[in-house]
Coordinates of C-alpha atoms in Angstrom, one line a residue:
X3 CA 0.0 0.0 0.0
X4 CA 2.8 2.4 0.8
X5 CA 4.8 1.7 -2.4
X6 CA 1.3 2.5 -4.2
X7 CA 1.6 5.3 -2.6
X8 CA 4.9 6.7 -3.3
X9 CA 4.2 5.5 -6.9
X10 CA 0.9 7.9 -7.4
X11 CA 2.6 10.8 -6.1
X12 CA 6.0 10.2 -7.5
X13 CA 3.8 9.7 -11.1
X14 CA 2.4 12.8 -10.6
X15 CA 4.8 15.0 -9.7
X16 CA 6.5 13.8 -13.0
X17 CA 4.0 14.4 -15.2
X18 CA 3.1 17.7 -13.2
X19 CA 6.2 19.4 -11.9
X20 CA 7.2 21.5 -15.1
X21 CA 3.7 22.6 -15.6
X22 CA 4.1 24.6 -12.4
X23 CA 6.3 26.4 -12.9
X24 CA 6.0 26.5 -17.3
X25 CA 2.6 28.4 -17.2
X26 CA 3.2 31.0 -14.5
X27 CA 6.7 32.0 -16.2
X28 CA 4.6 31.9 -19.8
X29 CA 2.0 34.0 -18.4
X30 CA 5.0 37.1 -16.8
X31 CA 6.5 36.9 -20.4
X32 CA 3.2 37.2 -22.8
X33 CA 2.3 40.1 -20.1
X34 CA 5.5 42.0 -20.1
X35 CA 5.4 41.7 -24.1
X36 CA 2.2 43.3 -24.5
X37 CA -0.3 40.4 -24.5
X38 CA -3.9 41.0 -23.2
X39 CA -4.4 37.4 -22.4
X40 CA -1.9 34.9 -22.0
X41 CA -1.9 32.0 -24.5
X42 CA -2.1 27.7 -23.2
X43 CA -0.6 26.4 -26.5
X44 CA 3.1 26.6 -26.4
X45 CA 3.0 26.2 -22.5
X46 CA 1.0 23.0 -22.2
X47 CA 3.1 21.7 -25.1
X48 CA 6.4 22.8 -23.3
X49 CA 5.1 21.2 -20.1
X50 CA 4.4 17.9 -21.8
X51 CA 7.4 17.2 -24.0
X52 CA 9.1 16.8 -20.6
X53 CA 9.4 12.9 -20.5
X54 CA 11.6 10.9 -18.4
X55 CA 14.4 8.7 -19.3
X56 CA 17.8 7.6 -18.9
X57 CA 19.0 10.1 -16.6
X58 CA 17.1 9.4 -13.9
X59 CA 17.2 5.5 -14.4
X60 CA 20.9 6.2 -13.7
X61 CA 20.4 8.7 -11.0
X62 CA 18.5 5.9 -9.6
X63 CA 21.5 3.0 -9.7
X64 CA 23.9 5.5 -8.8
X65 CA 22.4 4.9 -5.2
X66 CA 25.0 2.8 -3.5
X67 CA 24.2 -0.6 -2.2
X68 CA 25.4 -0.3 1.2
X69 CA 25.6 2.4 3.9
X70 CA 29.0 4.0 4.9
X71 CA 28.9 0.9 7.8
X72 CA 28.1 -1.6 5.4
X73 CA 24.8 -2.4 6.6
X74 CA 22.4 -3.0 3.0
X75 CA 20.7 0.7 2.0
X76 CA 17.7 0.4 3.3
X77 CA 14.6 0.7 0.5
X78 CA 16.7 0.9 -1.8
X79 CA 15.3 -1.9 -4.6
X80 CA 11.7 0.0 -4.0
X81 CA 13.6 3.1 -5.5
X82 CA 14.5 1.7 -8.3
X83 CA 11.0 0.1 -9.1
X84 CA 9.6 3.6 -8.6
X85 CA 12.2 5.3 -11.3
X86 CA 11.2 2.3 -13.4
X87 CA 8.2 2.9 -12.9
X88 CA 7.8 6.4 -13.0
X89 CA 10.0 6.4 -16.6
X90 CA 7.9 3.9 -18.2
X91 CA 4.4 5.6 -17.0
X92 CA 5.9 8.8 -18.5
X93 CA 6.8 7.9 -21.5
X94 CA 3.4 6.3 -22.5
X95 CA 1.1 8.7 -21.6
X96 CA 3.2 11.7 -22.2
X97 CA 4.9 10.3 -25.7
X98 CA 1.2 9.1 -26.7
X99 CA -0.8 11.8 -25.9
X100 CA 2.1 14.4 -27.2
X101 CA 0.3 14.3 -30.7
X102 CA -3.2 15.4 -29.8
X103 CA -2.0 17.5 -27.6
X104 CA 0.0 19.5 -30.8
X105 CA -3.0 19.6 -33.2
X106 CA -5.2 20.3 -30.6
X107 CA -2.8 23.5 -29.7
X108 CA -2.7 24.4 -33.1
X109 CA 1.2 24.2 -33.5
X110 CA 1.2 21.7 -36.2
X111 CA -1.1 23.9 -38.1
X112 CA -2.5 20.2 -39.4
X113 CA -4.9 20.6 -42.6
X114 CA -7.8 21.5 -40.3
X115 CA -6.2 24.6 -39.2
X116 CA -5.0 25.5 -42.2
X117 CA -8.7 25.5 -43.8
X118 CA -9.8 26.9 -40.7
X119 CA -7.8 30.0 -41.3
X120 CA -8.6 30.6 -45.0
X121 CA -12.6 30.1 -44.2
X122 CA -12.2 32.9 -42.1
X123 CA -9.8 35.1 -44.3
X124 CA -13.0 34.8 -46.6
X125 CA -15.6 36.0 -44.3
X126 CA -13.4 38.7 -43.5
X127 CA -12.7 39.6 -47.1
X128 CA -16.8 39.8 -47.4
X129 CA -16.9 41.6 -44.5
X130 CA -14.6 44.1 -46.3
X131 CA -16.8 43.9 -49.5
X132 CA -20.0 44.6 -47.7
X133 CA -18.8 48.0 -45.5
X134 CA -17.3 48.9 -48.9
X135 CA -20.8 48.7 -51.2
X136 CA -22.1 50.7 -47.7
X137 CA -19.7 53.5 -48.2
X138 CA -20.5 53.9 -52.2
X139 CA -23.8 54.0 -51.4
X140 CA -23.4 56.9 -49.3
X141 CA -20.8 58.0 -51.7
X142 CA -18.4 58.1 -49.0
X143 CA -15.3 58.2 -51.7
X144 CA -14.7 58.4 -55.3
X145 CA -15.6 56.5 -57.3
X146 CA -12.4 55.4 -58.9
X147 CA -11.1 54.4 -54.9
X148 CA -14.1 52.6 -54.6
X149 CA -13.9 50.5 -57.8
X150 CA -10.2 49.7 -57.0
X151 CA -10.8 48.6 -53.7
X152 CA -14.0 46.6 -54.9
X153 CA -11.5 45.4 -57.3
X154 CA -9.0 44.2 -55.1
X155 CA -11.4 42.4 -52.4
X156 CA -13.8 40.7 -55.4
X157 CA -10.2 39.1 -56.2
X158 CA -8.9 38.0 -52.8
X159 CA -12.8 36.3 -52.3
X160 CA -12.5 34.8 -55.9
X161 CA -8.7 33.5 -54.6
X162 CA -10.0 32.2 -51.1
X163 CA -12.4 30.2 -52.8
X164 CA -10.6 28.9 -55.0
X165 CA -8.6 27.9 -51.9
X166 CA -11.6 26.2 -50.5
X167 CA -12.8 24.5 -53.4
X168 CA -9.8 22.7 -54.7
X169 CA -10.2 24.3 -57.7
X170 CA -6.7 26.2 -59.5
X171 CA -7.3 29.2 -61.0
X172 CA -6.0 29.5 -65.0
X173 CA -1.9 30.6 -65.2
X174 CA -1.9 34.2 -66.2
X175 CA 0.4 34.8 -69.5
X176 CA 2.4 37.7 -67.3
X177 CA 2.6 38.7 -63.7
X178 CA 0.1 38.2 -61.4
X179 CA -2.0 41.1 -59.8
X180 CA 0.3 39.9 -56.5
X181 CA 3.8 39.4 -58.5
X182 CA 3.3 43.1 -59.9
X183 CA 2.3 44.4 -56.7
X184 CA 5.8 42.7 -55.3
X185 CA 7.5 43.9 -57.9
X186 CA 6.6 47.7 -57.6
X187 CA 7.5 47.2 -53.8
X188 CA 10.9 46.4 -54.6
X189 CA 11.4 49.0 -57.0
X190 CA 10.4 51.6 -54.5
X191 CA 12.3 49.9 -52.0
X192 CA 15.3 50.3 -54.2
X193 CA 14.1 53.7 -55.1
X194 CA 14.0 55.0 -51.5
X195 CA 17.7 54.1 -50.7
X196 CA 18.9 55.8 -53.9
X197 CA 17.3 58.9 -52.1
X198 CA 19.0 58.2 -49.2
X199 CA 22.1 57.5 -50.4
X200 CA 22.4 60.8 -53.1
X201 CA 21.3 63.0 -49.7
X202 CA 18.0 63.9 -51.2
X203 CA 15.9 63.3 -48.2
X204 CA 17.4 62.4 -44.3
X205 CA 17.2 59.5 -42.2
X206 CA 14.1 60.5 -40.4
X207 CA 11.9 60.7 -44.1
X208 CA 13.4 57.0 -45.0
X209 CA 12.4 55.3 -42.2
X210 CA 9.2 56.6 -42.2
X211 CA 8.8 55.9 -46.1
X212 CA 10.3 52.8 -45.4
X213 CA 7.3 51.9 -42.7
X214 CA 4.9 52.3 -45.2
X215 CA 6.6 50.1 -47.9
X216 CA 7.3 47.0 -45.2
X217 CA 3.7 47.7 -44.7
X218 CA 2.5 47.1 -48.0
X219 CA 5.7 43.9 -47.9
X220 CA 3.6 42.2 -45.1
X221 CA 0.3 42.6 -46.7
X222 CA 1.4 40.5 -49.8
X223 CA 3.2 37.6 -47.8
X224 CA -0.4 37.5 -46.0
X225 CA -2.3 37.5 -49.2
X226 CA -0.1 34.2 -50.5
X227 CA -0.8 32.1 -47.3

């Protein structure tokens, strides 16, 4: 009954020990960079990976036989059962739960996710659409900024769902709306440190050029995932 016992709490403070201390040390870092609410993903995954092996198997038979006046140590065959024990426990139930734990973090970013993410990138891009045909109707803009944004939203939704549906949209004979788009941004990239570099405009003006270009940089590595 005793060596039950030890073996349940020895078990759980295993499978427990680094989740302690993982989560609270997670939560001061997400806080300190900014985070509203702290995030369980990477934590619980971090807490779990921890499984037991070798180490403290040899810990364990590093415990010497005998006393310093040779009288057997007692206990000591029930401490090795329990690291046994304790080793074997945690790698089966920590090494097969370790998967679903991942995908059902998120990490892995399995298929499900991935779909998950582009449904919504489509109701977003329809949200988009319809606060736009709100703002034409109250004639809110021009109408050539209108019809370039319309533009530019109908072919994100047309993209997504293309995404959804498995189906491949026709190969352009030139550059793609996106390629273009990346292209110009280099240019003007390559532009702006000519400026710089001749002594046409001063640090201050280039990085605040330069914001607005990695700007547009980010929104076009979104619009390919």
């Amino acid at each position: 009954m005793q060596a039950e016992s030890l073996f349940n709490d020895a078990t759980s403070l295993v499978l427990f020990q680094i989740a302690l201390w993982v989560f609270p040390l997670s939560a001061v870092i997400q806080r300190r960079s900014g985070a509203r609410r702290p995030s369980w993903p990477v934590p619980a995954v971090v807490s779990w990976v921890g499984t037991r092996g070798v180490v403290p198997l040899a810990a364990a038979l590093s415990i010497p036989l005998t006393t310093a006046s040779g009288v057997p140590l007692p206990r000591r065959d029930l401490i090795l059962v329990l690291a046994v024990a304790v080793i074997v426990v945690s790698l089966v139930v920590q090494g097969l739960t370790l998967e679903p734990l991942v995908r059902r973090a998120g990490i892995a970013r399995p298929d499900a996710a991935r779909h998950e993410e582009t449904v919504a990138r489509l109701r977003l891009a329809e949200a988009a659409l319809a606060r736009l045909d709100e703002l034409a109707a109250r004639e809110a803009a021009a109408d050539d900024v209108i019809d370039r944004a319309r533009a530019s939203l109908q072919a994100r939704i047309g993209h997504t769902r293309a995404r959804i549906d498995g189906t491949v949209a026709p190969e352009p004979d030139g550059l793609t709306d996106r390629e273009l788009r990346r292209d110009l941004n280099a240019g003007e990239n390559a532009g702006l440190a000519r400026l710089y570099d001749d002594g046409t405009i001063s640090q201050a003006t280039r990085q605040q050029l330069q914001h607005g270009l990695d700007l547009e940089a980010a929104r076009l590595s979104a619009e390919q995932r």
